[in-house]
mmCIF file of N, CA and C in Angstrom:
data_model
loop_
_atom_site.group_PDB
_atom_site.id
_atom_site.type_symbol
_atom_site.label_atom_id
_atom_site.label_comp_id
_atom_site.label_asym_id
_atom_site.label_seq_id
_atom_site.Cartn_x
_atom_site.Cartn_y
_atom_site.Cartn_z
ATOM 1 N N MET A 1 -15.556 -34.533 2.323
ATOM 2 C CA MET A 1 -16.703 -33.705 2.194
ATOM 3 C C MET A 1 -16.248 -31.936 2.493
ATOM 4 N N LEU A 2 -16.608 -31.198 1.675
ATOM 5 C CA LEU A 2 -16.094 -29.823 2.178
ATOM 6 C C LEU A 2 -17.354 -29.203 2.957
ATOM 7 N N GLN A 3 -16.572 -28.137 4.014
ATOM 8 C CA GLN A 3 -17.594 -27.725 4.776
ATOM 9 C C GLN A 3 -18.429 -26.675 4.054
ATOM 10 N N SER A 4 -19.650 -26.218 4.620
ATOM 11 C CA SER A 4 -20.534 -25.236 4.005
ATOM 12 C C SER A 4 -19.707 -24.034 4.558
ATOM 13 N N PRO A 5 -20.161 -22.823 3.498
ATOM 14 C CA PRO A 5 -19.123 -21.521 3.664
ATOM 15 C C PRO A 5 -19.494 -20.864 5.089
ATOM 16 N N ASP A 6 -18.510 -20.430 5.654
ATOM 17 C CA ASP A 6 -18.792 -19.597 6.846
ATOM 18 C C ASP A 6 -19.471 -18.548 6.616
ATOM 19 N N SER A 7 -20.853 -18.306 7.155
ATOM 20 C CA SER A 7 -21.902 -17.223 6.975
ATOM 21 C C SER A 7 -21.156 -15.749 7.452
ATOM 22 N N GLY A 8 -20.413 -15.941 8.571
ATOM 23 C CA GLY A 8 -19.827 -14.723 9.199
ATOM 24 C C GLY A 8 -18.923 -14.134 7.796
ATOM 25 N N LEU A 9 -18.049 -14.948 7.488
ATOM 26 C CA LEU A 9 -17.016 -14.595 6.572
ATOM 27 C C LEU A 9 -17.815 -14.162 5.148
ATOM 28 N N ILE A 10 -18.889 -14.884 4.831
ATOM 29 C CA ILE A 10 -19.556 -14.290 3.699
ATOM 30 C C ILE A 10 -20.213 -13.162 3.921
ATOM 31 N N ALA A 11 -20.715 -12.714 5.090
ATOM 32 C CA ALA A 11 -21.342 -11.358 5.343
ATOM 33 C C ALA A 11 -20.170 -10.375 5.286
ATOM 34 N N ARG A 12 -19.330 -10.548 5.826
ATOM 35 C CA ARG A 12 -17.877 -9.780 5.828
ATOM 36 C C ARG A 12 -17.705 -9.363 4.440
ATOM 37 N N LEU A 13 -17.506 -10.334 3.652
ATOM 38 C CA LEU A 13 -17.155 -10.306 2.183
ATOM 39 C C LEU A 13 -18.115 -9.467 1.367
ATOM 40 N N ARG A 14 -19.408 -9.434 1.648
ATOM 41 C CA ARG A 14 -20.581 -8.871 1.165
ATOM 42 C C ARG A 14 -20.237 -7.302 1.579
ATOM 43 N N ALA A 15 -19.992 -7.080 2.728
ATOM 44 C CA ALA A 15 -19.775 -5.804 3.375
ATOM 45 C C ALA A 15 -18.572 -5.016 2.467
ATOM 46 N N ASP A 16 -17.575 -6.008 2.052
ATOM 47 C CA ASP A 16 -16.438 -5.317 1.270
ATOM 48 C C ASP A 16 -16.590 -4.906 0.029
ATOM 49 N N ALA A 17 -17.901 -5.250 -0.385
ATOM 50 C CA ALA A 17 -18.291 -4.840 -1.973
ATOM 51 C C ALA A 17 -17.919 -3.591 -2.441
ATOM 52 N N ALA A 18 -18.245 -2.625 -1.741
ATOM 53 C CA ALA A 18 -18.039 -1.156 -2.205
ATOM 54 C C ALA A 18 -16.621 -1.089 -2.189
ATOM 55 N N PRO A 19 -15.667 -1.152 -1.390
ATOM 56 C CA PRO A 19 -14.230 -1.110 -1.399
ATOM 57 C C PRO A 19 -13.535 -1.681 -2.540
ATOM 58 N N LEU A 20 -14.158 -2.918 -2.792
ATOM 59 C CA LEU A 20 -13.482 -3.884 -3.752
ATOM 60 C C LEU A 20 -13.851 -3.399 -5.003
ATOM 61 N N ARG A 21 -15.114 -2.759 -5.416
ATOM 62 C CA ARG A 21 -15.370 -2.438 -6.608
ATOM 63 C C ARG A 21 -14.649 -1.111 -6.984
ATOM 64 N N GLU A 22 -14.720 -0.044 -6.013
ATOM 65 C CA GLU A 22 -14.062 1.183 -6.211
ATOM 66 C C GLU A 22 -12.688 1.006 -6.511
ATOM 67 N N SER A 23 -12.049 0.133 -5.743
ATOM 68 C CA SER A 23 -10.502 0.071 -6.163
ATOM 69 C C SER A 23 -10.145 -0.801 -7.246
ATOM 70 N N PHE A 24 -11.094 -1.434 -7.856
ATOM 71 C CA PHE A 24 -10.950 -2.321 -9.080
ATOM 72 C C PHE A 24 -11.396 -1.479 -10.286
ATOM 73 N N ALA A 25 -11.905 -0.210 -10.318
ATOM 74 C CA ALA A 25 -12.430 0.406 -11.358
ATOM 75 C C ALA A 25 -11.167 0.893 -12.164
ATOM 76 N N ALA A 26 -9.964 0.978 -11.696
ATOM 77 C CA ALA A 26 -8.871 1.456 -12.657
ATOM 78 C C ALA A 26 -8.415 0.099 -13.348
ATOM 79 N N ALA A 27 -8.714 -0.958 -12.790
ATOM 80 C CA ALA A 27 -8.315 -2.325 -13.418
ATOM 81 C C ALA A 27 -9.452 -2.545 -14.569
ATOM 82 N N ALA A 28 -10.518 -2.278 -14.146
ATOM 83 C CA ALA A 28 -11.726 -2.664 -15.133
ATOM 84 C C ALA A 28 -11.752 -1.765 -16.242
ATOM 85 N N ALA A 29 -11.018 -0.484 -15.996
ATOM 86 C CA ALA A 29 -11.052 0.362 -17.291
ATOM 87 C C ALA A 29 -10.350 -0.074 -18.399
ATOM 88 N N ASP A 30 -9.048 -0.863 -17.960
ATOM 89 C CA ASP A 30 -8.051 -1.290 -18.842
ATOM 90 C C ASP A 30 -7.771 -2.668 -18.698
ATOM 91 N N PRO A 31 -8.744 -3.762 -18.834
ATOM 92 C CA PRO A 31 -8.186 -5.036 -18.102
ATOM 93 C C PRO A 31 -7.003 -5.807 -18.779
ATOM 94 N N ARG A 32 -6.741 -5.543 -20.020
ATOM 95 C CA ARG A 32 -5.697 -6.091 -20.641
ATOM 96 C C ARG A 32 -4.317 -5.510 -20.045
ATOM 97 N N ALA A 33 -4.299 -4.223 -19.772
ATOM 98 C CA ALA A 33 -3.021 -3.679 -19.151
ATOM 99 C C ALA A 33 -2.937 -3.940 -17.908
ATOM 100 N N PHE A 34 -3.923 -4.062 -17.052
ATOM 101 C CA PHE A 34 -3.811 -4.600 -15.587
ATOM 102 C C PHE A 34 -3.513 -6.060 -15.686
ATOM 103 N N ALA A 35 -3.935 -6.889 -16.496
ATOM 104 C CA ALA A 35 -3.469 -8.194 -16.554
ATOM 105 C C ALA A 35 -2.026 -8.282 -16.834
ATOM 106 N N ALA A 36 -1.478 -7.531 -17.802
ATOM 107 C CA ALA A 36 -0.142 -7.738 -18.179
ATOM 108 C C ALA A 36 0.841 -7.110 -16.975
ATOM 109 N N ASP A 37 0.164 -6.057 -16.269
ATOM 110 C CA ASP A 37 1.138 -5.475 -15.167
ATOM 111 C C ASP A 37 1.175 -6.656 -14.130
ATOM 112 N N PHE A 38 -0.020 -7.308 -13.806
ATOM 113 C CA PHE A 38 -0.122 -8.322 -12.815
ATOM 114 C C PHE A 38 0.713 -9.502 -13.236
ATOM 115 N N TYR A 39 1.001 -9.968 -14.444
ATOM 116 C CA TYR A 39 1.930 -11.126 -14.720
ATOM 117 C C TYR A 39 3.130 -10.552 -14.717
ATOM 118 N N ALA A 40 3.460 -9.348 -14.850
ATOM 119 C CA ALA A 40 4.814 -8.896 -14.888
ATOM 120 C C ALA A 40 5.369 -8.857 -13.126
ATOM 121 N N ALA A 41 4.325 -8.558 -12.520
ATOM 122 C CA ALA A 41 4.629 -8.464 -11.040
ATOM 123 C C ALA A 41 4.676 -9.863 -10.468
ATOM 124 N N LEU A 42 4.055 -10.780 -10.824
ATOM 125 C CA LEU A 42 4.010 -12.084 -10.481
ATOM 126 C C LEU A 42 5.480 -12.971 -10.829
ATOM 127 N N PHE A 43 5.601 -12.688 -11.925
ATOM 128 C CA PHE A 43 7.029 -13.326 -12.613
ATOM 129 C C PHE A 43 8.232 -12.747 -11.715
ATOM 130 N N GLU A 44 8.141 -11.164 -11.621
ATOM 131 C CA GLU A 44 9.300 -10.500 -10.890
ATOM 132 C C GLU A 44 9.320 -11.283 -9.373
ATOM 133 N N LEU A 45 7.929 -11.288 -8.886
ATOM 134 C CA LEU A 45 8.017 -11.950 -7.013
ATOM 135 C C LEU A 45 8.445 -13.544 -7.240
ATOM 136 N N ALA A 46 7.900 -14.032 -8.169
ATOM 137 C CA ALA A 46 8.039 -15.453 -8.257
ATOM 138 C C ALA A 46 8.571 -16.150 -9.468
ATOM 139 N N PRO A 47 9.506 -15.997 -10.057
ATOM 140 C CA PRO A 47 10.239 -16.245 -11.285
ATOM 141 C C PRO A 47 10.011 -17.777 -11.599
ATOM 142 N N GLY A 48 10.008 -18.358 -10.548
ATOM 143 C CA GLY A 48 9.928 -19.973 -10.726
ATOM 144 C C GLY A 48 8.855 -20.431 -11.081
ATOM 145 N N VAL A 49 7.392 -19.628 -11.164
ATOM 146 C CA VAL A 49 6.103 -20.174 -11.446
ATOM 147 C C VAL A 49 5.905 -19.844 -13.124
ATOM 148 N N ARG A 50 6.921 -19.034 -13.627
ATOM 149 C CA ARG A 50 6.626 -18.900 -15.044
ATOM 150 C C ARG A 50 6.490 -19.931 -15.907
ATOM 151 N N GLY A 51 7.224 -20.939 -15.626
ATOM 152 C CA GLY A 51 6.986 -22.304 -16.134
ATOM 153 C C GLY A 51 5.588 -23.056 -16.263
ATOM 154 N N LEU A 52 4.873 -22.407 -15.267
ATOM 155 C CA LEU A 52 3.562 -22.962 -15.173
ATOM 156 C C LEU A 52 2.593 -22.621 -16.197
ATOM 157 N N PHE A 53 3.023 -21.499 -16.931
ATOM 158 C CA PHE A 53 2.199 -20.610 -17.921
ATOM 159 C C PHE A 53 2.658 -20.978 -19.274
ATOM 160 N N PRO A 54 1.684 -20.607 -20.122
ATOM 161 C CA PRO A 54 2.115 -20.759 -21.815
ATOM 162 C C PRO A 54 3.032 -19.617 -22.181
ATOM 163 N N GLU A 55 3.966 -19.967 -22.943
ATOM 164 C CA GLU A 55 4.729 -18.833 -23.565
ATOM 165 C C GLU A 55 4.073 -17.636 -23.957
ATOM 166 N N ASP A 56 2.871 -17.877 -24.451
ATOM 167 C CA ASP A 56 2.226 -16.739 -25.117
ATOM 168 C C ASP A 56 0.939 -16.494 -24.017
ATOM 169 N N LEU A 57 1.041 -15.318 -23.298
ATOM 170 C CA LEU A 57 0.192 -15.242 -22.086
ATOM 171 C C LEU A 57 -1.173 -14.566 -22.534
ATOM 172 N N GLN A 58 -1.471 -14.057 -23.942
ATOM 173 C CA GLN A 58 -2.566 -13.340 -24.100
ATOM 174 C C GLN A 58 -3.874 -13.979 -23.699
ATOM 175 N N SER A 59 -4.191 -15.239 -23.982
ATOM 176 C CA SER A 59 -5.180 -16.013 -23.556
ATOM 177 C C SER A 59 -5.420 -15.907 -22.022
ATOM 178 N N GLN A 60 -4.221 -16.081 -21.323
ATOM 179 C CA GLN A 60 -4.165 -16.364 -20.100
ATOM 180 C C GLN A 60 -4.569 -15.065 -19.244
ATOM 181 N N ARG A 61 -4.022 -13.848 -19.804
ATOM 182 C CA ARG A 61 -4.333 -12.619 -19.220
ATOM 183 C C ARG A 61 -5.690 -12.381 -19.357
ATOM 184 N N GLU A 62 -6.422 -12.665 -20.510
ATOM 185 C CA GLU A 62 -7.837 -12.429 -20.866
ATOM 186 C C GLU A 62 -8.635 -13.048 -19.741
ATOM 187 N N LYS A 63 -8.325 -14.466 -19.358
ATOM 188 C CA LYS A 63 -8.973 -15.515 -18.610
ATOM 189 C C LYS A 63 -8.814 -14.862 -17.273
ATOM 190 N N PHE A 64 -7.622 -14.275 -16.887
ATOM 191 C CA PHE A 64 -7.283 -13.744 -15.667
ATOM 192 C C PHE A 64 -8.333 -12.390 -15.325
ATOM 193 N N ALA A 65 -8.335 -11.665 -16.381
ATOM 194 C CA ALA A 65 -9.021 -10.456 -16.181
ATOM 195 C C ALA A 65 -10.428 -10.507 -16.197
ATOM 196 N N GLN A 66 -11.138 -11.607 -16.785
ATOM 197 C CA GLN A 66 -12.333 -11.969 -16.934
ATOM 198 C C GLN A 66 -12.877 -12.602 -15.424
ATOM 199 N N THR A 67 -12.083 -13.381 -15.093
ATOM 200 C CA THR A 67 -12.481 -14.001 -13.640
ATOM 201 C C THR A 67 -12.286 -13.061 -12.460
ATOM 202 N N LEU A 68 -11.538 -12.253 -12.544
ATOM 203 C CA LEU A 68 -11.387 -11.093 -11.643
ATOM 204 C C LEU A 68 -12.506 -10.177 -11.378
ATOM 205 N N ALA A 69 -12.793 -9.925 -12.694
ATOM 206 C CA ALA A 69 -13.979 -8.962 -12.982
ATOM 207 C C ALA A 69 -15.274 -9.636 -12.671
ATOM 208 N N THR A 70 -15.641 -11.016 -12.858
ATOM 209 C CA THR A 70 -16.543 -11.707 -12.499
ATOM 210 C C THR A 70 -16.652 -11.991 -10.956
ATOM 211 N N ILE A 71 -15.564 -12.189 -9.970
ATOM 212 C CA ILE A 71 -15.500 -12.085 -8.886
ATOM 213 C C ILE A 71 -16.025 -10.837 -8.192
ATOM 214 N N VAL A 72 -15.532 -9.886 -8.715
ATOM 215 C CA VAL A 72 -15.667 -8.497 -8.178
ATOM 216 C C VAL A 72 -17.026 -8.083 -8.418
ATOM 217 N N GLY A 73 -17.512 -8.516 -9.604
ATOM 218 C CA GLY A 73 -19.237 -8.328 -9.875
ATOM 219 C C GLY A 73 -19.886 -9.336 -9.025
ATOM 220 N N PHE A 74 -19.547 -10.058 -8.465
ATOM 221 C CA PHE A 74 -20.501 -11.086 -7.539
ATOM 222 C C PHE A 74 -20.023 -10.841 -6.066
ATOM 223 N N ALA A 75 -19.398 -9.688 -5.653
ATOM 224 C CA ALA A 75 -19.149 -9.164 -4.295
ATOM 225 C C ALA A 75 -20.304 -9.284 -3.460
ATOM 226 N N ASP A 76 -21.406 -8.912 -3.919
ATOM 227 C CA ASP A 76 -22.528 -8.596 -3.189
ATOM 228 C C ASP A 76 -23.149 -9.933 -2.938
ATOM 229 N N ASP A 77 -22.779 -11.067 -3.613
ATOM 230 C CA ASP A 77 -23.170 -12.321 -3.467
ATOM 231 C C ASP A 77 -22.325 -13.450 -3.539
ATOM 232 N N PRO A 78 -20.974 -13.508 -2.715
ATOM 233 C CA PRO A 78 -19.892 -14.236 -3.180
ATOM 234 C C PRO A 78 -20.258 -15.662 -3.006
ATOM 235 N N ALA A 79 -21.240 -16.230 -2.083
ATOM 236 C CA ALA A 79 -21.391 -17.473 -1.914
ATOM 237 C C ALA A 79 -21.768 -18.283 -3.507
ATOM 238 N N THR A 80 -22.532 -17.455 -4.266
ATOM 239 C CA THR A 80 -22.574 -18.115 -5.549
ATOM 240 C C THR A 80 -21.517 -18.360 -6.482
ATOM 241 N N LEU A 81 -20.223 -17.928 -5.919
ATOM 242 C CA LEU A 81 -19.128 -18.187 -6.449
ATOM 243 C C LEU A 81 -18.485 -19.630 -6.150
ATOM 244 N N ILE A 82 -18.856 -20.172 -4.935
ATOM 245 C CA ILE A 82 -18.086 -21.219 -4.486
ATOM 246 C C ILE A 82 -17.878 -22.333 -5.498
ATOM 247 N N GLY A 83 -18.743 -22.819 -5.858
ATOM 248 C CA GLY A 83 -18.744 -24.068 -7.181
ATOM 249 C C GLY A 83 -17.687 -23.664 -8.009
ATOM 250 N N SER A 84 -17.737 -22.445 -8.658
ATOM 251 C CA SER A 84 -16.904 -22.089 -9.767
ATOM 252 C C SER A 84 -15.420 -21.994 -9.252
ATOM 253 N N LEU A 85 -15.107 -21.398 -7.878
ATOM 254 C CA LEU A 85 -13.779 -21.266 -7.478
ATOM 255 C C LEU A 85 -13.186 -22.738 -7.120
ATOM 256 N N ARG A 86 -14.154 -23.651 -6.599
ATOM 257 C CA ARG A 86 -13.550 -25.023 -6.549
ATOM 258 C C ARG A 86 -13.269 -25.626 -7.597
ATOM 259 N N GLN A 87 -14.091 -25.527 -8.736
ATOM 260 C CA GLN A 87 -13.663 -26.009 -10.098
ATOM 261 C C GLN A 87 -12.297 -25.511 -10.601
ATOM 262 N N LEU A 88 -12.171 -24.018 -10.362
ATOM 263 C CA LEU A 88 -10.838 -23.448 -10.668
ATOM 264 C C LEU A 88 -9.889 -23.981 -9.943
ATOM 265 N N GLY A 89 -9.904 -24.409 -8.771
ATOM 266 C CA GLY A 89 -8.933 -25.038 -8.106
ATOM 267 C C GLY A 89 -8.532 -26.320 -8.550
ATOM 268 N N ILE A 90 -9.362 -27.272 -8.831
ATOM 269 C CA ILE A 90 -9.222 -28.573 -9.504
ATOM 270 C C ILE A 90 -8.587 -28.431 -10.846
ATOM 271 N N ARG A 91 -8.886 -27.449 -11.448
ATOM 272 C CA ARG A 91 -8.029 -27.015 -12.905
ATOM 273 C C ARG A 91 -6.679 -26.673 -12.562
ATOM 274 N N HIS A 92 -6.497 -25.817 -11.607
ATOM 275 C CA HIS A 92 -5.157 -25.222 -11.259
ATOM 276 C C HIS A 92 -4.272 -26.376 -10.761
ATOM 277 N N ARG A 93 -4.805 -27.303 -10.076
ATOM 278 C CA ARG A 93 -4.115 -28.385 -9.453
ATOM 279 C C ARG A 93 -3.562 -29.262 -10.509
ATOM 280 N N ALA A 94 -4.377 -29.565 -11.868
ATOM 281 C CA ALA A 94 -3.762 -30.133 -12.825
ATOM 282 C C ALA A 94 -2.753 -29.344 -13.707
ATOM 283 N N TYR A 95 -2.841 -28.162 -13.636
ATOM 284 C CA TYR A 95 -1.762 -27.323 -14.288
ATOM 285 C C TYR A 95 -0.612 -27.402 -13.478
ATOM 286 N N GLY A 96 -0.544 -27.911 -12.248
ATOM 287 C CA GLY A 96 0.865 -27.867 -11.407
ATOM 288 C C GLY A 96 0.702 -27.164 -10.180
ATOM 289 N N THR A 97 -0.072 -26.291 -10.049
ATOM 290 C CA THR A 97 -0.304 -25.280 -9.162
ATOM 291 C C THR A 97 -0.309 -25.922 -7.635
ATOM 292 N N GLN A 98 0.659 -25.311 -6.908
ATOM 293 C CA GLN A 98 0.917 -25.944 -5.683
ATOM 294 C C GLN A 98 0.427 -24.875 -4.435
ATOM 295 N N PRO A 99 0.166 -25.449 -3.281
ATOM 296 C CA PRO A 99 -0.572 -24.289 -2.263
ATOM 297 C C PRO A 99 0.406 -23.120 -2.117
ATOM 298 N N GLN A 100 1.718 -23.414 -2.354
ATOM 299 C CA GLN A 100 2.829 -22.296 -2.014
ATOM 300 C C GLN A 100 2.692 -21.157 -3.107
ATOM 301 N N HIS A 101 2.156 -21.632 -4.277
ATOM 302 C CA HIS A 101 2.067 -20.833 -5.269
ATOM 303 C C HIS A 101 1.036 -19.432 -5.133
ATOM 304 N N TYR A 102 0.132 -19.772 -4.326
ATOM 305 C CA TYR A 102 -0.828 -18.727 -4.073
ATOM 306 C C TYR A 102 -0.421 -17.537 -3.470
ATOM 307 N N ALA A 103 0.403 -17.577 -2.508
ATOM 308 C CA ALA A 103 0.806 -16.396 -1.927
ATOM 309 C C ALA A 103 1.535 -15.385 -2.769
ATOM 310 N N PRO A 104 2.328 -15.731 -3.797
ATOM 311 C CA PRO A 104 2.881 -14.721 -4.631
ATOM 312 C C PRO A 104 2.007 -14.093 -5.576
ATOM 313 N N VAL A 105 0.744 -14.866 -5.840
ATOM 314 C CA VAL A 105 -0.137 -14.392 -6.662
ATOM 315 C C VAL A 105 -1.063 -13.309 -5.954
ATOM 316 N N GLY A 106 -1.265 -13.446 -4.683
ATOM 317 C CA GLY A 106 -1.865 -12.563 -3.796
ATOM 318 C C GLY A 106 -1.038 -11.270 -3.716
ATOM 319 N N GLU A 107 0.273 -11.443 -3.543
ATOM 320 C CA GLU A 107 1.250 -10.326 -3.406
ATOM 321 C C GLU A 107 1.093 -9.412 -4.646
ATOM 322 N N ALA A 108 1.279 -10.149 -5.883
ATOM 323 C CA ALA A 108 1.231 -9.451 -7.231
ATOM 324 C C ALA A 108 -0.374 -8.861 -7.472
ATOM 325 N N LEU A 109 -1.127 -9.473 -7.085
ATOM 326 C CA LEU A 109 -2.545 -8.793 -7.066
ATOM 327 C C LEU A 109 -2.703 -7.465 -6.447
ATOM 328 N N LEU A 110 -2.082 -7.515 -5.042
ATOM 329 C CA LEU A 110 -2.206 -6.263 -4.342
ATOM 330 C C LEU A 110 -1.281 -5.281 -4.811
ATOM 331 N N LYS A 111 -0.009 -5.622 -5.350
ATOM 332 C CA LYS A 111 0.966 -4.793 -5.964
ATOM 333 C C LYS A 111 0.296 -3.973 -7.156
ATOM 334 N N THR A 112 -0.536 -4.811 -8.025
ATOM 335 C CA THR A 112 -0.909 -4.200 -9.303
ATOM 336 C C THR A 112 -1.975 -3.322 -9.058
ATOM 337 N N LEU A 113 -2.956 -3.842 -8.120
ATOM 338 C CA LEU A 113 -4.002 -2.789 -7.847
ATOM 339 C C LEU A 113 -3.602 -1.475 -7.106
ATOM 340 N N GLU A 114 -2.498 -1.612 -6.200
ATOM 341 C CA GLU A 114 -2.002 -0.366 -5.720
ATOM 342 C C GLU A 114 -1.383 0.331 -6.792
ATOM 343 N N ALA A 115 -0.635 -0.131 -7.638
ATOM 344 C CA ALA A 115 -0.083 0.792 -8.688
ATOM 345 C C ALA A 115 -1.134 1.422 -9.683
ATOM 346 N N ARG A 116 -2.179 0.768 -9.915
ATOM 347 C CA ARG A 116 -3.281 1.091 -10.824
ATOM 348 C C ARG A 116 -4.334 1.946 -10.063
ATOM 349 N N SER A 117 -4.396 2.034 -8.850
ATOM 350 C CA SER A 117 -5.248 2.883 -8.169
ATOM 351 C C SER A 117 -4.817 4.223 -8.032
ATOM 352 N N GLU A 118 -5.725 5.105 -8.410
ATOM 353 C CA GLU A 118 -5.160 6.515 -8.321
ATOM 354 C C GLU A 118 -5.044 6.791 -6.597
ATOM 355 N N GLY A 119 -3.869 7.242 -6.424
ATOM 356 C CA GLY A 119 -3.491 7.272 -4.751
ATOM 357 C C GLY A 119 -3.216 6.047 -4.151
ATOM 358 N N GLY A 120 -3.281 4.996 -4.818
ATOM 359 C CA GLY A 120 -2.882 3.761 -4.182
ATOM 360 C C GLY A 120 -4.251 3.205 -3.402
ATOM 361 N N LEU A 121 -4.073 2.006 -2.897
ATOM 362 C CA LEU A 121 -5.373 1.473 -2.168
ATOM 363 C C LEU A 121 -5.482 1.941 -0.856
ATOM 364 N N SER A 122 -6.617 2.230 -0.615
ATOM 365 C CA SER A 122 -6.917 2.595 1.053
ATOM 366 C C SER A 122 -6.592 1.539 1.877
ATOM 367 N N PRO A 123 -6.443 1.674 3.141
ATOM 368 C CA PRO A 123 -6.115 0.444 4.182
ATOM 369 C C PRO A 123 -7.515 -0.283 4.204
ATOM 370 N N GLU A 124 -8.758 0.429 3.884
ATOM 371 C CA GLU A 124 -10.093 -0.436 3.999
ATOM 372 C C GLU A 124 -9.942 -1.323 2.646
ATOM 373 N N ALA A 125 -9.652 -0.826 1.592
ATOM 374 C CA ALA A 125 -9.650 -1.547 0.268
ATOM 375 C C ALA A 125 -8.688 -2.653 0.433
ATOM 376 N N ARG A 126 -7.336 -2.331 0.920
ATOM 377 C CA ARG A 126 -6.096 -3.172 1.050
ATOM 378 C C ARG A 126 -6.849 -4.459 2.022
ATOM 379 N N GLN A 127 -7.527 -4.111 2.953
ATOM 380 C CA GLN A 127 -8.020 -5.272 3.673
ATOM 381 C C GLN A 127 -9.093 -6.120 3.040
ATOM 382 N N SER A 128 -9.972 -5.406 2.378
ATOM 383 C CA SER A 128 -11.063 -6.119 1.699
ATOM 384 C C SER A 128 -10.301 -6.927 0.591
ATOM 385 N N TRP A 129 -9.445 -6.713 -0.116
ATOM 386 C CA TRP A 129 -8.881 -7.440 -1.050
ATOM 387 C C TRP A 129 -7.926 -8.814 -0.434
ATOM 388 N N ARG A 130 -7.378 -8.496 0.629
ATOM 389 C CA ARG A 130 -6.689 -9.488 1.477
ATOM 390 C C ARG A 130 -7.716 -10.579 1.848
ATOM 391 N N ARG A 131 -8.920 -10.243 2.599
ATOM 392 C CA ARG A 131 -10.010 -10.978 2.859
ATOM 393 C C ARG A 131 -10.473 -11.873 1.603
ATOM 394 N N LEU A 132 -10.795 -11.015 0.583
ATOM 395 C CA LEU A 132 -11.401 -11.786 -0.493
ATOM 396 C C LEU A 132 -10.416 -12.773 -1.094
ATOM 397 N N TYR A 133 -9.030 -12.368 -1.165
ATOM 398 C CA TYR A 133 -8.169 -13.293 -1.892
ATOM 399 C C TYR A 133 -8.007 -14.617 -1.077
ATOM 400 N N GLY A 134 -7.878 -14.424 0.214
ATOM 401 C CA GLY A 134 -7.838 -15.372 1.245
ATOM 402 C C GLY A 134 -8.950 -16.319 1.068
ATOM 403 N N TRP A 135 -10.163 -15.776 0.974
ATOM 404 C CA TRP A 135 -11.341 -16.791 0.676
ATOM 405 C C TRP A 135 -11.216 -17.479 -0.535
ATOM 406 N N ILE A 136 -10.937 -16.794 -1.722
ATOM 407 C CA ILE A 136 -10.698 -17.493 -2.916
ATOM 408 C C ILE A 136 -9.897 -18.444 -2.849
ATOM 409 N N VAL A 137 -8.599 -18.275 -2.205
ATOM 410 C CA VAL A 137 -7.631 -19.282 -2.044
ATOM 411 C C VAL A 137 -8.338 -20.368 -1.459
ATOM 412 N N ALA A 138 -8.759 -20.245 -0.345
ATOM 413 C CA ALA A 138 -9.395 -21.446 0.528
ATOM 414 C C ALA A 138 -10.359 -22.296 -0.359
ATOM 415 N N GLU A 139 -10.972 -21.405 -1.057
ATOM 416 C CA GLU A 139 -12.250 -22.154 -1.837
ATOM 417 C C GLU A 139 -11.467 -22.918 -3.080
ATOM 418 N N MET A 140 -10.474 -22.330 -3.500
ATOM 419 C CA MET A 140 -9.720 -23.149 -4.663
ATOM 420 C C MET A 140 -9.006 -24.269 -4.110
ATOM 421 N N LEU A 141 -8.196 -24.056 -3.014
ATOM 422 C CA LEU A 141 -7.628 -25.339 -2.264
ATOM 423 C C LEU A 141 -8.724 -26.320 -1.993
ATOM 424 N N GLY A 142 -9.807 -25.908 -1.496
ATOM 425 C CA GLY A 142 -10.686 -26.912 -1.137
ATOM 426 C C GLY A 142 -11.146 -27.881 -2.408
ATOM 427 N N GLY A 143 -11.322 -27.045 -3.669
ATOM 428 C CA GLY A 143 -11.527 -27.898 -4.914
ATOM 429 C C GLY A 143 -10.310 -28.713 -5.232
ATOM 430 N N ALA A 144 -9.077 -28.281 -5.017
ATOM 431 C CA ALA A 144 -8.099 -28.909 -5.639
ATOM 432 C C ALA A 144 -7.769 -30.323 -4.599
ATOM 433 N N ARG A 145 -8.469 -30.354 -3.347
ATOM 434 C CA ARG A 145 -8.250 -31.366 -2.574
ATOM 435 C C ARG A 145 -9.230 -32.504 -3.155
ATOM 436 N N LEU A 146 -10.140 -32.290 -3.996
ATOM 437 C CA LEU A 146 -11.163 -33.107 -4.607
ATOM 438 C C LEU A 146 -10.629 -33.728 -5.982
ATOM 439 N N ALA A 147 -9.565 -33.236 -6.496
ATOM 440 C CA ALA A 147 -9.063 -33.587 -7.847
ATOM 441 C C ALA A 147 -8.439 -35.041 -7.364
ATOM 442 N N PRO A 148 -8.635 -35.805 -8.583
ATOM 443 C CA PRO A 148 -7.958 -37.167 -8.443
ATOM 444 C C PRO A 148 -6.473 -37.214 -8.489
#
């Protein structure tokens, strides 16, 4: 049985909504380019994960951009995403994703956000993204533990 979400963390994630949205604005303006840059950064940081993805990344890039936009869109009410994130974790386990794969994804995300944000990420935005990503990973791993 999974634990209910930590209300203190959910409150902190809600408070992070503004810096998350502001720092995501450049990515949202051109989600395809953002996703392409993200995957380039990911495969540079962790070339071994390339085999977990299809050869043609177009569909994967679109899914990634849509998922990230949805998560940022629900930053004011992150608890509503818990079920979806756990299902995402179940699917990722079926794809062969291991817990150690999540760290380079987070690094690639921050690297891409930094590169696409005018003037880079502020310390507040960087911390907000780290907190959000840590929560996403925790929920996805919680879901992956439920997979058969």
